[in-house]
Amino acid sequence: QQQQQQQQRRHYEELAHKSGFSTEQIKNLHKRFRQLSGNKETISRANLDSIPALANNPIKKQIIDAFFDKRNQRQDDEVGSLEEIGLEQFLMVMSHFRPPAHKSGEEERQAARRQKLRFLFNMHDTDGDGIITLVEYRKELLSKSGAIGHQAAKAIADAAMLEVASTNAPHMAPDDFYEGITFEHFQQILKGLEMESRMHIRFLDVDTTTMRCGKATS
Amino acid sequence: LLLFLFLFFFHQGTQDNDTRAHGDEEHQQGNSTAHRKAFPVLSFNYEYVRKPFEISLWILLALLMKLGFHVIPRVSHVVPESCLLIFVGLLVGGVIKAIRQTAPVLDTDLFFLYLLPPIILDAGYFLPIRPFTENLGTILVFAVVGTLWNAFFVGGAMYGVCQLEGGQLRGVDLLSCLLFGSIVSAVDPVAVLAVFEEIHINELLYILVFGESLLNDAVTVVLYHLFEEFSHAGVVTVADALLGGLCFFVVSCGGILVGAIYGLLGAFTSRFTSHTRVIEPLFVFLYSYMAYLSAEVFHLSGIMSLIACGVVMRPYVEANISHKSYTTVKYFLKMWSSVSETLIFIFLGVSTVAGPHAWNWTFVIVTVVLCLVSRVLGVVGLTFVINKFRIVKLTKKDQFIVAYGGLRGAIAFSLGFLLTGNKMKDLFLTAIITLIFFTVFVQGMTIRPLVELLEVKKKRECDGSINEEIHTQFLDHLLVGIEDICGHYGHHHWKDKLSRFNKAYVKKWLIAGDRSTEPQLLSFYNKMEMKQAMMMVESGGVFGQNERKNTRLITVISKSREMEVRKMLHSNMQKNRQRLRSYSRHDLMMDPFEDDVSEVRFRKQRVEMERRMSHYLTVPAKRPEPPPSVRRVAFEPAHRVYTYDDGEGTPVEARRNASNPVSLLNESGRGFQEEEEEEKEEEQFKALRRLSDPGPKS
């Protein structure tokens, strides 16, 4: 028993080092992981799919895909997707949503922002070629609430691309073709949103009852 | 200056004329029996119009002063407008006193019932909701706990000082001191708005200080009434204190409830106004004013009621009313609040000179010092606690600005004026006035250089772009999803639930027609399109360079042509009215609809633009994908929008007719240009006529 606990603690510390969470948070997240996976070692897409609260979410598929996307594992340019993920991968994805550290310097904030924007970018760039093309953009808008309607979504996507192009490549020659949004352009247009302070959720340190088990999958 | 002279000569004149008028009348009476007087061709009867005349004269004076400041730019850069206005008020008060007239004092009724509501409504209606709700916890803590701390600290310390000082001050008892403390403790929204608007500080700080100044009204009202009651009763029991606490909840929640009810009523009413567009703005104003008055009847917090009403009403009303009505509402609110603010500051100056004063060095100095100290201590202490719960912590710079921005203003003065039967009234009033002057002048003037010095983040200049809107929404959904995966019912989860409830039930009741199901992204997009379209017509050109930040259209032309186009545009722009963006809350953003787009001008511009477009735009080569830079929408009398990018002509779902955009860019001219020019011009002309009077889809 002691041995097991020690081993687990060391495992957690390792994970903490890699993902940046505290051991408390990892413990809570592990509990949740086990709930989702039905006490197995890995989670598959079906597990995440069956979370009832996610059913209303218009971008449910993209979120789930993001968990299985290799690019979000920060493993240096691996593309493709995994079938199942273990605790470590789960934590790596979750680590994109950590709140900014209190006493972070400018560099760290920039790095955090870059990381979060990269996560978002990967969610849009479904084919993994490093560019968000108009088709991908349109598809993403379409999926987000069918209420928008086909034509309107197209129009909005067009206008959005137009905007990106105009702010990032204002002097294109007549024969140029705007390929798509690269990561740099993406960063540029979302510069004003201050992602590092907006894209986070609260991972509580203490084991509180907000981690409700009631609605989890079985 | 001339107006001054005019003003009090008139007063002098009226005094004489009054007597003369009376004399005339009697004389007439007496004489009518005796012999008939000649028919008066020209007579003078000032009494008849006296009251409205004087009011108008005052307002005119105030506005002329405001005008005058902007003519002297150097002064208005250094000194905030509020200071200048108080100064003018002092002058006028001095002049009036010199000619021994009774000056109009800042009557409490006048202030609370007529001057304050427009300002608060203006602020509440245009309150940026997102940052407000994100920081609500912090704002509430500052407003409630901070104000309580200020009140008790200042009151208690004053009492201590009074006892120590002795002499004249010994008669000031604890309750009076606490009453005084509660009056001076509240940060004043009018003063904060007046100063903060000019320094363009970043949104977070603005909303913190401003939100605090709004929400502390409830605390102020409760404390004030509490202590006033107690100071009459003389003795305080624990039960009374508990009742006071209960009262606070009743006052604030009651105020919000009243405001919300009126807001919903207003939204519901606006659903049916499609046939009487002209009176739509009145509904907004009247419902809000009624909310304020109703709350005041029950001694609830009128300010919170007004804010709640504006906030609740706004999204639904804006979806229902026509664009012209919306502009009217915006304009009128800005106008009234501007006038009110000006009048308040001027009256403050006048009342200072006029009012009875009891100057006591110790009392006054100690007040000022204590207020400063307690504010700083309060902010620092509270931030220390708050930062434990905040994700984005407040830095020392932020804390300094929040503390420094805690200005006192006319509300404190009016509350002091309202004190009845308090023997210390004059003493208190003097101290309050000194405090107000100190905060407004010293803090108001120095905050701008300090902001520069400390390099505090300023407000973002650009409007929302469609990309930011898309990604903000995306992010919202994403965060909700992640929270669900974590099983964590956090902030985002509840926000999402609320918005879904709103969409499912509330919108159906409160928004007319099919706009109730219009998703937010679409309405945002429509608004932007409209803005861009009108802006394009305004400037007579299609080419948004980076100077005009609002236009995000691009053109695909070669460099040399770009130069030619630029030159032409430049000359064209100079002909059109150029509105500078001046930095005051009371200036509206460049709103294309403001201009009365006269038909002739429009047509001329369209023709001009067409010609230019066909000359100077090159046609982008064939592209593999439907190119993003190229789109065209045209009109159809049947309120439909066609997009031509794929060559298909399928109509979009008919949106509200008013939001059809004018053609954005010239297209890959697949032979469209020539044929379509005439008909496009025709249609767009028709469309614009429709645009200028949007009604429902009939």
mmCIF file of N, CA, C and O in Angstrom, chain B residues 287-319:
data_model
loop_
_atom_site.group_PDB
_atom_site.id
_atom_site.type_symbol
_atom_site.label_atom_id
_atom_site.label_comp_id
_atom_site.label_asym_id
_atom_site.label_seq_id
_atom_site.Cartn_x
_atom_site.Cartn_y
_atom_site.Cartn_z
ATOM 1 N N TYR B 287 -39.881 54.658 -19.490
ATOM 2 C CA TYR B 287 -39.842 53.479 -18.620
ATOM 3 C C TYR B 287 -38.667 53.559 -17.664
ATOM 4 O O TYR B 287 -38.779 53.231 -16.486
ATOM 5 N N SER B 288 -37.552 54.019 -18.172
ATOM 6 C CA SER B 288 -36.399 54.110 -17.281
ATOM 7 C C SER B 288 -36.631 55.140 -16.190
ATOM 8 O O SER B 288 -36.324 54.897 -15.020
ATOM 9 N N TYR B 289 -37.172 56.274 -16.584
ATOM 10 C CA TYR B 289 -37.401 57.311 -15.581
ATOM 11 C C TYR B 289 -38.401 56.836 -14.538
ATOM 12 O O TYR B 289 -38.243 57.093 -13.336
ATOM 13 N N MET B 290 -39.431 56.129 -14.995
ATOM 14 C CA MET B 290 -40.408 55.602 -14.050
ATOM 15 C C MET B 290 -39.762 54.613 -13.094
ATOM 16 O O MET B 290 -40.090 54.578 -11.913
ATOM 17 N N ALA B 291 -38.843 53.823 -13.641
ATOM 18 C CA ALA B 291 -38.148 52.880 -12.768
ATOM 19 C C ALA B 291 -37.424 53.641 -11.662
ATOM 20 O O ALA B 291 -37.489 53.285 -10.478
ATOM 21 N N TYR B 292 -36.743 54.710 -12.064
ATOM 22 C CA TYR B 292 -36.015 55.513 -11.078
ATOM 23 C C TYR B 292 -36.966 56.085 -10.037
ATOM 24 O O TYR B 292 -36.740 55.988 -8.828
ATOM 25 N N LEU B 293 -38.051 56.705 -10.510
ATOM 26 C CA LEU B 293 -38.962 57.341 -9.574
ATOM 27 C C LEU B 293 -39.642 56.317 -8.670
ATOM 28 O O LEU B 293 -39.796 56.549 -7.465
ATOM 29 N N SER B 294 -40.037 55.195 -9.253
ATOM 30 C CA SER B 294 -40.697 54.189 -8.419
ATOM 31 C C SER B 294 -39.772 53.704 -7.321
ATOM 32 O O SER B 294 -40.194 53.493 -6.197
ATOM 33 N N ALA B 295 -38.507 53.522 -7.684
ATOM 34 C CA ALA B 295 -37.579 53.070 -6.655
ATOM 35 C C ALA B 295 -37.425 54.132 -5.580
ATOM 36 O O ALA B 295 -37.354 53.831 -4.387
ATOM 37 N N GLU B 296 -37.403 55.389 -5.998
ATOM 38 C CA GLU B 296 -37.232 56.450 -5.015
ATOM 39 C C GLU B 296 -38.428 56.546 -4.079
ATOM 40 O O GLU B 296 -38.301 56.947 -2.930
ATOM 41 N N VAL B 297 -39.612 56.186 -4.579
ATOM 42 C CA VAL B 297 -40.805 56.223 -3.729
ATOM 43 C C VAL B 297 -40.605 55.368 -2.491
ATOM 44 O O VAL B 297 -40.942 55.754 -1.375
ATOM 45 N N PHE B 298 -40.037 54.195 -2.706
ATOM 46 C CA PHE B 298 -39.877 53.272 -1.582
ATOM 47 C C PHE B 298 -38.530 53.400 -0.900
ATOM 48 O O PHE B 298 -38.153 52.537 -0.123
ATOM 49 N N HIS B 299 -37.814 54.452 -1.224
ATOM 50 C CA HIS B 299 -36.490 54.636 -0.655
ATOM 51 C C HIS B 299 -35.554 53.505 -1.038
ATOM 52 O O HIS B 299 -34.608 53.205 -0.322
ATOM 53 N N LEU B 300 -35.844 52.891 -2.169
ATOM 54 C CA LEU B 300 -34.887 51.911 -2.684
ATOM 55 C C LEU B 300 -33.826 52.667 -3.463
ATOM 56 O O LEU B 300 -33.925 53.863 -3.656
ATOM 57 N N SER B 301 -32.853 51.933 -3.926
ATOM 58 C CA SER B 301 -31.760 52.601 -4.608
ATOM 59 C C SER B 301 -32.171 52.940 -6.034
ATOM 60 O O SER B 301 -32.267 52.064 -6.889
ATOM 61 N N GLY B 302 -32.422 54.221 -6.284
ATOM 62 C CA GLY B 302 -32.858 54.639 -7.606
ATOM 63 C C GLY B 302 -31.821 54.390 -8.673
ATOM 64 O O GLY B 302 -32.132 53.991 -9.792
ATOM 65 N N ILE B 303 -30.575 54.591 -8.314
ATOM 66 C CA ILE B 303 -29.511 54.415 -9.302
ATOM 67 C C ILE B 303 -29.447 52.967 -9.762
ATOM 68 O O ILE B 303 -29.361 52.676 -10.960
ATOM 69 N N MET B 304 -29.510 52.049 -8.816
ATOM 70 C CA MET B 304 -29.419 50.652 -9.224
ATOM 71 C C MET B 304 -30.626 50.253 -10.050
ATOM 72 O O MET B 304 -30.516 49.456 -10.985
ATOM 73 N N SER B 305 -31.766 50.830 -9.708
ATOM 74 C CA SER B 305 -32.948 50.516 -10.487
ATOM 75 C C SER B 305 -32.793 50.994 -11.919
ATOM 76 O O SER B 305 -33.119 50.291 -12.875
ATOM 77 N N LEU B 306 -32.260 52.191 -12.049
ATOM 78 C CA LEU B 306 -32.084 52.753 -13.379
ATOM 79 C C LEU B 306 -31.107 51.926 -14.198
ATOM 80 O O LEU B 306 -31.324 51.636 -15.377
ATOM 81 N N ILE B 307 -30.028 51.528 -13.570
ATOM 82 C CA ILE B 307 -29.030 50.723 -14.275
ATOM 83 C C ILE B 307 -29.647 49.383 -14.684
ATOM 84 O O ILE B 307 -29.509 48.939 -15.830
ATOM 85 N N ALA B 308 -30.355 48.769 -13.748
ATOM 86 C CA ALA B 308 -30.953 47.466 -14.066
ATOM 87 C C ALA B 308 -31.921 47.598 -15.224
ATOM 88 O O ALA B 308 -31.951 46.753 -16.126
ATOM 89 N N CYS B 309 -32.707 48.662 -15.201
ATOM 90 C CA CYS B 309 -33.672 48.855 -16.272
ATOM 91 C C CYS B 309 -32.964 48.974 -17.614
ATOM 92 O O CYS B 309 -33.326 48.307 -18.584
ATOM 93 N N GLY B 310 -31.954 49.830 -17.659
ATOM 94 C CA GLY B 310 -31.244 50.013 -18.919
ATOM 95 C C GLY B 310 -30.607 48.735 -19.405
ATOM 96 O O GLY B 310 -30.708 48.367 -20.577
ATOM 97 N N VAL B 311 -29.960 48.013 -18.501
ATOM 98 C CA VAL B 311 -29.259 46.798 -18.894
ATOM 99 C C VAL B 311 -30.232 45.737 -19.394
ATOM 100 O O VAL B 311 -29.992 45.073 -20.396
ATOM 101 N N VAL B 312 -31.352 45.580 -18.684
ATOM 102 C CA VAL B 312 -32.308 44.544 -19.074
ATOM 103 C C VAL B 312 -32.971 44.891 -20.385
ATOM 104 O O VAL B 312 -33.155 44.041 -21.256
ATOM 105 N N MET B 313 -33.268 46.163 -20.530
ATOM 106 C CA MET B 313 -34.063 46.568 -21.677
ATOM 107 C C MET B 313 -33.261 46.521 -22.970
ATOM 108 O O MET B 313 -33.780 46.237 -24.030
ATOM 109 N N ARG B 314 -32.000 46.837 -22.849
ATOM 110 C CA ARG B 314 -31.237 47.152 -24.041
ATOM 111 C C ARG B 314 -31.204 46.079 -25.132
ATOM 112 O O ARG B 314 -31.504 46.381 -26.274
ATOM 113 N N PRO B 315 -30.847 44.855 -24.853
ATOM 114 C CA PRO B 315 -30.720 43.910 -25.962
ATOM 115 C C PRO B 315 -32.025 43.695 -26.714
ATOM 116 O O PRO B 315 -32.026 43.573 -27.934
ATOM 117 N N TYR B 316 -33.120 43.697 -25.985
ATOM 118 C CA TYR B 316 -34.384 43.444 -26.664
ATOM 119 C C TYR B 316 -34.879 44.659 -27.414
ATOM 120 O O TYR B 316 -35.352 44.571 -28.543
ATOM 121 N N VAL B 317 -34.750 45.797 -26.784
ATOM 122 C CA VAL B 317 -35.209 47.012 -27.439
ATOM 123 C C VAL B 317 -34.412 47.259 -28.701
ATOM 124 O O VAL B 317 -34.943 47.622 -29.745
ATOM 125 N N GLU B 318 -33.117 47.030 -28.633
ATOM 126 C CA GLU B 318 -32.311 47.281 -29.813
ATOM 127 C C GLU B 318 -32.659 46.352 -30.943
ATOM 128 O O GLU B 318 -32.478 46.705 -32.112
ATOM 129 N N ALA B 319 -33.130 45.188 -30.613
ATOM 130 C CA ALA B 319 -33.521 44.282 -31.687
ATOM 131 C C ALA B 319 -34.842 44.693 -32.291
ATOM 132 O O ALA B 319 -35.149 44.332 -33.423
#
